[in-house]
mmCIF file of N, CA and C in Angstrom:
data_model
loop_
_atom_site.group_PDB
_atom_site.id
_atom_site.type_symbol
_atom_site.label_atom_id
_atom_site.label_comp_id
_atom_site.label_asym_id
_atom_site.label_seq_id
_atom_site.Cartn_x
_atom_site.Cartn_y
_atom_site.Cartn_z
ATOM 1 N N LYS A 1 -38.769 31.288 -9.935
ATOM 2 C CA LYS A 1 -39.808 31.190 -9.322
ATOM 3 C C LYS A 1 -41.126 32.171 -9.198
ATOM 4 N N ASN A 2 -42.127 32.034 -9.778
ATOM 5 C CA ASN A 2 -43.509 32.776 -9.962
ATOM 6 C C ASN A 2 -44.081 33.342 -8.829
ATOM 7 N N TYR A 3 -43.665 32.647 -7.725
ATOM 8 C CA TYR A 3 -44.606 32.906 -6.423
ATOM 9 C C TYR A 3 -43.570 33.172 -5.399
ATOM 10 N N ILE A 4 -44.323 33.865 -4.221
ATOM 11 C CA ILE A 4 -43.589 34.092 -3.096
ATOM 12 C C ILE A 4 -44.575 33.325 -2.092
ATOM 13 N N LYS A 5 -44.309 32.322 -1.153
ATOM 14 C CA LYS A 5 -44.695 32.115 0.268
ATOM 15 C C LYS A 5 -44.246 32.481 1.411
ATOM 16 N N THR A 6 -45.012 33.202 2.039
ATOM 17 C CA THR A 6 -44.639 33.318 3.292
ATOM 18 C C THR A 6 -45.963 33.297 4.170
ATOM 19 N N THR A 7 -45.525 33.813 5.724
ATOM 20 C CA THR A 7 -46.457 33.802 6.699
ATOM 21 C C THR A 7 -46.801 35.326 7.155
ATOM 22 N N ILE A 8 -47.747 35.936 7.319
ATOM 23 C CA ILE A 8 -48.269 37.620 7.436
ATOM 24 C C ILE A 8 -48.929 37.351 9.090
ATOM 25 N N TYR A 9 -47.894 38.205 9.624
ATOM 26 C CA TYR A 9 -48.624 38.483 11.259
ATOM 27 C C TYR A 9 -49.521 39.494 11.372
ATOM 28 N N HIS A 10 -48.593 40.641 10.690
ATOM 29 C CA HIS A 10 -48.975 42.249 10.900
ATOM 30 C C HIS A 10 -49.544 42.417 9.760
ATOM 31 N N LEU A 11 -50.244 43.687 9.576
ATOM 32 C CA LEU A 11 -51.105 44.446 8.266
ATOM 33 C C LEU A 11 -49.609 45.199 7.789
ATOM 34 N N GLN A 12 -48.805 45.754 8.587
ATOM 35 C CA GLN A 12 -47.847 46.245 7.629
ATOM 36 C C GLN A 12 -46.727 45.058 6.960
ATOM 37 N N ASP A 13 -46.740 43.914 7.289
ATOM 38 C CA ASP A 13 -46.158 42.691 6.548
ATOM 39 C C ASP A 13 -46.620 42.327 5.495
ATOM 40 N N LEU A 14 -48.375 42.611 5.928
ATOM 41 C CA LEU A 14 -48.947 42.049 4.168
ATOM 42 C C LEU A 14 -48.398 43.248 3.478
ATOM 43 N N GLN A 15 -48.818 44.632 3.970
ATOM 44 C CA GLN A 15 -48.416 45.403 2.431
ATOM 45 C C GLN A 15 -46.812 45.187 1.981
ATOM 46 N N LYS A 16 -46.377 44.951 2.784
ATOM 47 C CA LYS A 16 -44.738 44.588 2.321
ATOM 48 C C LYS A 16 -44.519 43.697 1.327
ATOM 49 N N GLU A 17 -45.868 42.324 2.008
ATOM 50 C CA GLU A 17 -45.800 41.329 0.577
ATOM 51 C C GLU A 17 -46.226 41.932 -0.443
ATOM 52 N N LEU A 18 -47.686 42.581 -0.294
ATOM 53 C CA LEU A 18 -48.115 42.901 -1.508
ATOM 54 C C LEU A 18 -47.109 43.834 -2.812
ATOM 55 N N THR A 19 -46.440 44.496 -1.910
ATOM 56 C CA THR A 19 -45.346 45.285 -2.506
ATOM 57 C C THR A 19 -44.245 44.436 -3.257
ATOM 58 N N ARG A 20 -43.911 43.356 -2.563
ATOM 59 C CA ARG A 20 -42.797 42.490 -3.441
ATOM 60 C C ARG A 20 -43.606 41.501 -4.161
ATOM 61 N N VAL A 21 -44.631 41.436 -4.135
ATOM 62 C CA VAL A 21 -45.029 40.376 -5.263
ATOM 63 C C VAL A 21 -45.414 41.264 -6.677
ATOM 64 N N LYS A 22 -45.976 42.545 -6.744
ATOM 65 C CA LYS A 22 -45.679 43.593 -7.463
ATOM 66 C C LYS A 22 -44.856 44.023 -8.022
ATOM 67 N N GLU A 23 -43.785 44.447 -7.389
ATOM 68 C CA GLU A 23 -42.136 44.614 -7.674
ATOM 69 C C GLU A 23 -41.574 43.125 -8.769
ATOM 70 N N GLY A 24 -41.783 41.972 -8.208
ATOM 71 C CA GLY A 24 -41.524 41.161 -8.666
ATOM 72 C C GLY A 24 -42.280 40.618 -10.146
ATOM 73 N N GLY A 25 -43.095 41.227 -9.866
ATOM 74 C CA GLY A 25 -43.974 40.260 -11.382
ATOM 75 C C GLY A 25 -44.426 38.757 -10.862
ATOM 76 N N LYS A 26 -45.060 38.804 -9.699
ATOM 77 C CA LYS A 26 -45.304 37.417 -9.321
ATOM 78 C C LYS A 26 -46.522 37.191 -10.261
ATOM 79 N N GLN A 27 -46.812 35.788 -10.084
ATOM 80 C CA GLN A 27 -48.265 35.103 -10.398
ATOM 81 C C GLN A 27 -49.263 34.708 -9.616
ATOM 82 N N ARG A 28 -48.345 34.132 -8.104
ATOM 83 C CA ARG A 28 -49.167 33.618 -7.492
ATOM 84 C C ARG A 28 -48.772 34.199 -5.949
ATOM 85 N N LEU A 29 -49.663 34.052 -5.409
ATOM 86 C CA LEU A 29 -49.993 34.939 -3.846
ATOM 87 C C LEU A 29 -50.194 33.990 -2.969
ATOM 88 N N PHE A 30 -49.231 33.627 -1.980
ATOM 89 C CA PHE A 30 -49.506 32.722 -1.242
ATOM 90 C C PHE A 30 -49.593 33.419 0.251
ATOM 91 N N LEU A 31 -50.939 33.415 0.902
ATOM 92 C CA LEU A 31 -51.365 34.253 2.224
ATOM 93 C C LEU A 31 -51.909 33.017 3.090
ATOM 94 N N ALA A 32 -52.065 32.010 2.601
ATOM 95 C CA ALA A 32 -52.771 30.622 3.347
ATOM 96 C C ALA A 32 -51.965 30.603 4.753
ATOM 97 N N LYS A 33 -52.697 30.458 5.746
ATOM 98 C CA LYS A 33 -52.494 30.040 7.429
ATOM 99 C C LYS A 33 -51.828 31.213 7.590
ATOM 100 N N SER A 34 -52.013 32.609 6.769
ATOM 101 C CA SER A 34 -51.037 33.602 7.716
ATOM 102 C C SER A 34 -52.168 34.521 8.906
ATOM 103 N N ASN A 35 -53.134 34.361 9.605
ATOM 104 C CA ASN A 35 -53.939 34.476 10.276
ATOM 105 C C ASN A 35 -54.457 36.101 10.322
ATOM 106 N N ILE A 36 -54.546 36.612 8.868
ATOM 107 C CA ILE A 36 -54.995 38.109 8.485
ATOM 108 C C ILE A 36 -56.588 37.995 8.311
ATOM 109 N N SER A 37 -56.978 38.985 8.836
ATOM 110 C CA SER A 37 -58.406 39.003 8.631
ATOM 111 C C SER A 37 -59.268 39.986 7.836
ATOM 112 N N SER A 38 -58.312 40.628 7.104
ATOM 113 C CA SER A 38 -58.981 41.193 5.792
ATOM 114 C C SER A 38 -57.465 41.413 4.668
ATOM 115 N N VAL A 39 -58.249 41.486 3.459
ATOM 116 C CA VAL A 39 -56.800 41.966 2.491
ATOM 117 C C VAL A 39 -57.229 43.718 2.102
ATOM 118 N N PRO A 40 -55.908 43.941 1.969
ATOM 119 C CA PRO A 40 -56.188 45.431 1.493
ATOM 120 C C PRO A 40 -56.876 45.899 0.175
ATOM 121 N N ALA A 41 -57.342 46.879 -0.156
ATOM 122 C CA ALA A 41 -57.799 47.323 -1.275
ATOM 123 C C ALA A 41 -56.265 47.444 -2.440
ATOM 124 N N SER A 42 -55.295 47.807 -1.878
ATOM 125 C CA SER A 42 -54.322 47.900 -2.533
ATOM 126 C C SER A 42 -53.763 46.481 -3.497
ATOM 127 N N ILE A 43 -54.377 45.201 -3.084
ATOM 128 C CA ILE A 43 -54.059 44.224 -4.102
ATOM 129 C C ILE A 43 -54.323 44.704 -5.463
ATOM 130 N N LYS A 44 -55.289 45.669 -5.946
ATOM 131 C CA LYS A 44 -55.894 45.714 -7.059
ATOM 132 C C LYS A 44 -54.963 45.942 -7.707
ATOM 133 N N ASP A 45 -53.502 46.422 -7.413
ATOM 134 C CA ASP A 45 -52.119 46.843 -8.338
ATOM 135 C C ASP A 45 -51.648 45.577 -8.647
ATOM 136 N N LEU A 46 -52.014 44.233 -8.013
ATOM 137 C CA LEU A 46 -51.121 43.201 -8.392
ATOM 138 C C LEU A 46 -51.886 42.484 -9.676
ATOM 139 N N ASN A 47 -51.923 43.338 -10.986
ATOM 140 C CA ASN A 47 -52.594 43.072 -12.288
ATOM 141 C C ASN A 47 -51.437 41.658 -12.866
ATOM 142 N N THR A 48 -50.555 41.123 -12.181
ATOM 143 C CA THR A 48 -49.937 40.068 -12.774
ATOM 144 C C THR A 48 -50.539 38.597 -12.235
ATOM 145 N N LEU A 49 -51.214 38.843 -11.316
ATOM 146 C CA LEU A 49 -51.357 37.733 -10.468
ATOM 147 C C LEU A 49 -52.489 36.729 -11.281
ATOM 148 N N THR A 50 -52.174 35.087 -11.424
ATOM 149 C CA THR A 50 -53.203 34.503 -11.867
ATOM 150 C C THR A 50 -53.892 33.423 -10.496
ATOM 151 N N GLU A 51 -52.986 33.262 -9.228
ATOM 152 C CA GLU A 51 -53.534 32.545 -8.583
ATOM 153 C C GLU A 51 -53.364 33.381 -7.023
ATOM 154 N N ILE A 52 -54.395 33.423 -6.300
ATOM 155 C CA ILE A 52 -54.031 33.935 -4.886
ATOM 156 C C ILE A 52 -54.684 32.725 -3.982
ATOM 157 N N TYR A 53 -54.130 32.485 -2.967
ATOM 158 C CA TYR A 53 -54.588 31.570 -1.564
ATOM 159 C C TYR A 53 -54.542 32.165 -0.378
ATOM 160 N N LEU A 54 -55.688 32.221 -0.166
ATOM 161 C CA LEU A 54 -56.226 32.708 0.989
ATOM 162 C C LEU A 54 -56.677 31.908 2.198
ATOM 163 N N TYR A 55 -56.709 30.515 1.930
ATOM 164 C CA TYR A 55 -57.444 29.679 3.287
ATOM 165 C C TYR A 55 -56.827 29.547 4.282
ATOM 166 N N SER A 56 -57.673 29.290 5.325
ATOM 167 C CA SER A 56 -57.047 28.970 6.585
ATOM 168 C C SER A 56 -56.481 30.389 7.356
ATOM 169 N N ASN A 57 -57.657 31.782 7.253
ATOM 170 C CA ASN A 57 -57.358 32.595 7.541
ATOM 171 C C ASN A 57 -58.660 33.320 8.348
ATOM 172 N N ARG A 58 -58.512 34.480 8.843
ATOM 173 C CA ARG A 58 -59.569 34.905 9.759
ATOM 174 C C ARG A 58 -60.536 35.758 8.845
ATOM 175 N N LEU A 59 -60.611 35.673 7.044
ATOM 176 C CA LEU A 59 -61.383 36.535 6.627
ATOM 177 C C LEU A 59 -62.555 36.282 6.535
ATOM 178 N N THR A 60 -63.293 37.041 6.352
ATOM 179 C CA THR A 60 -65.199 37.351 6.486
ATOM 180 C C THR A 60 -65.454 37.919 5.327
ATOM 181 N N THR A 61 -64.722 38.822 4.215
ATOM 182 C CA THR A 61 -65.113 39.576 3.227
ATOM 183 C C THR A 61 -63.836 39.699 2.290
ATOM 184 N N LEU A 62 -63.804 39.698 1.380
ATOM 185 C CA LEU A 62 -62.702 40.332 0.359
ATOM 186 C C LEU A 62 -63.055 41.434 -0.173
ATOM 187 N N PRO A 63 -62.389 42.433 -0.391
ATOM 188 C CA PRO A 63 -62.311 43.675 -0.939
ATOM 189 C C PRO A 63 -62.968 43.244 -2.505
ATOM 190 N N HIS A 64 -63.783 44.285 -2.768
ATOM 191 C CA HIS A 64 -64.740 43.946 -4.091
ATOM 192 C C HIS A 64 -63.474 44.380 -5.285
ATOM 193 N N GLU A 65 -62.165 44.832 -5.229
ATOM 194 C CA GLU A 65 -60.808 44.949 -6.045
ATOM 195 C C GLU A 65 -60.551 43.589 -6.956
ATOM 196 N N ILE A 66 -60.689 42.334 -5.907
ATOM 197 C CA ILE A 66 -60.330 41.267 -5.983
ATOM 198 C C ILE A 66 -61.072 40.592 -7.407
ATOM 199 N N GLY A 67 -62.445 41.114 -7.540
ATOM 200 C CA GLY A 67 -63.180 40.943 -8.991
ATOM 201 C C GLY A 67 -62.787 41.217 -10.429
ATOM 202 N N LYS A 68 -61.543 42.523 -9.995
ATOM 203 C CA LYS A 68 -61.208 42.764 -11.406
ATOM 204 C C LYS A 68 -60.112 42.205 -11.852
ATOM 205 N N PHE A 69 -59.620 40.715 -11.306
ATOM 206 C CA PHE A 69 -58.807 39.781 -11.348
ATOM 207 C C PHE A 69 -59.030 38.899 -12.401
ATOM 208 N N TYR A 70 -59.142 39.093 -13.657
ATOM 209 C CA TYR A 70 -60.000 38.374 -14.888
ATOM 210 C C TYR A 70 -59.019 37.380 -14.928
ATOM 211 N N ALA A 71 -57.656 37.480 -14.692
ATOM 212 C CA ALA A 71 -56.600 35.945 -15.257
ATOM 213 C C ALA A 71 -57.199 35.397 -13.978
ATOM 214 N N LEU A 72 -57.443 35.175 -12.975
ATOM 215 C CA LEU A 72 -57.523 34.345 -11.900
ATOM 216 C C LEU A 72 -57.963 33.192 -12.180
ATOM 217 N N THR A 73 -57.448 31.875 -11.925
ATOM 218 C CA THR A 73 -57.939 30.549 -12.044
ATOM 219 C C THR A 73 -58.690 29.845 -11.137
#
């Protein structure tokens, strides 16, 4: 699989998930319905991403680094 689907409840868990995606070279990041209120700027290191799922969270803003993902569809 080129994706990981998980539920995140703590910022520490979120950072671990981002690390797993980076190390695995995953293309999709599923953080939907994870009860997160922010996305860390370290998401910029996930340069293999083509899809990010963030719906049904408590997000009010996204880090500007997400704008650097030119491969997102």
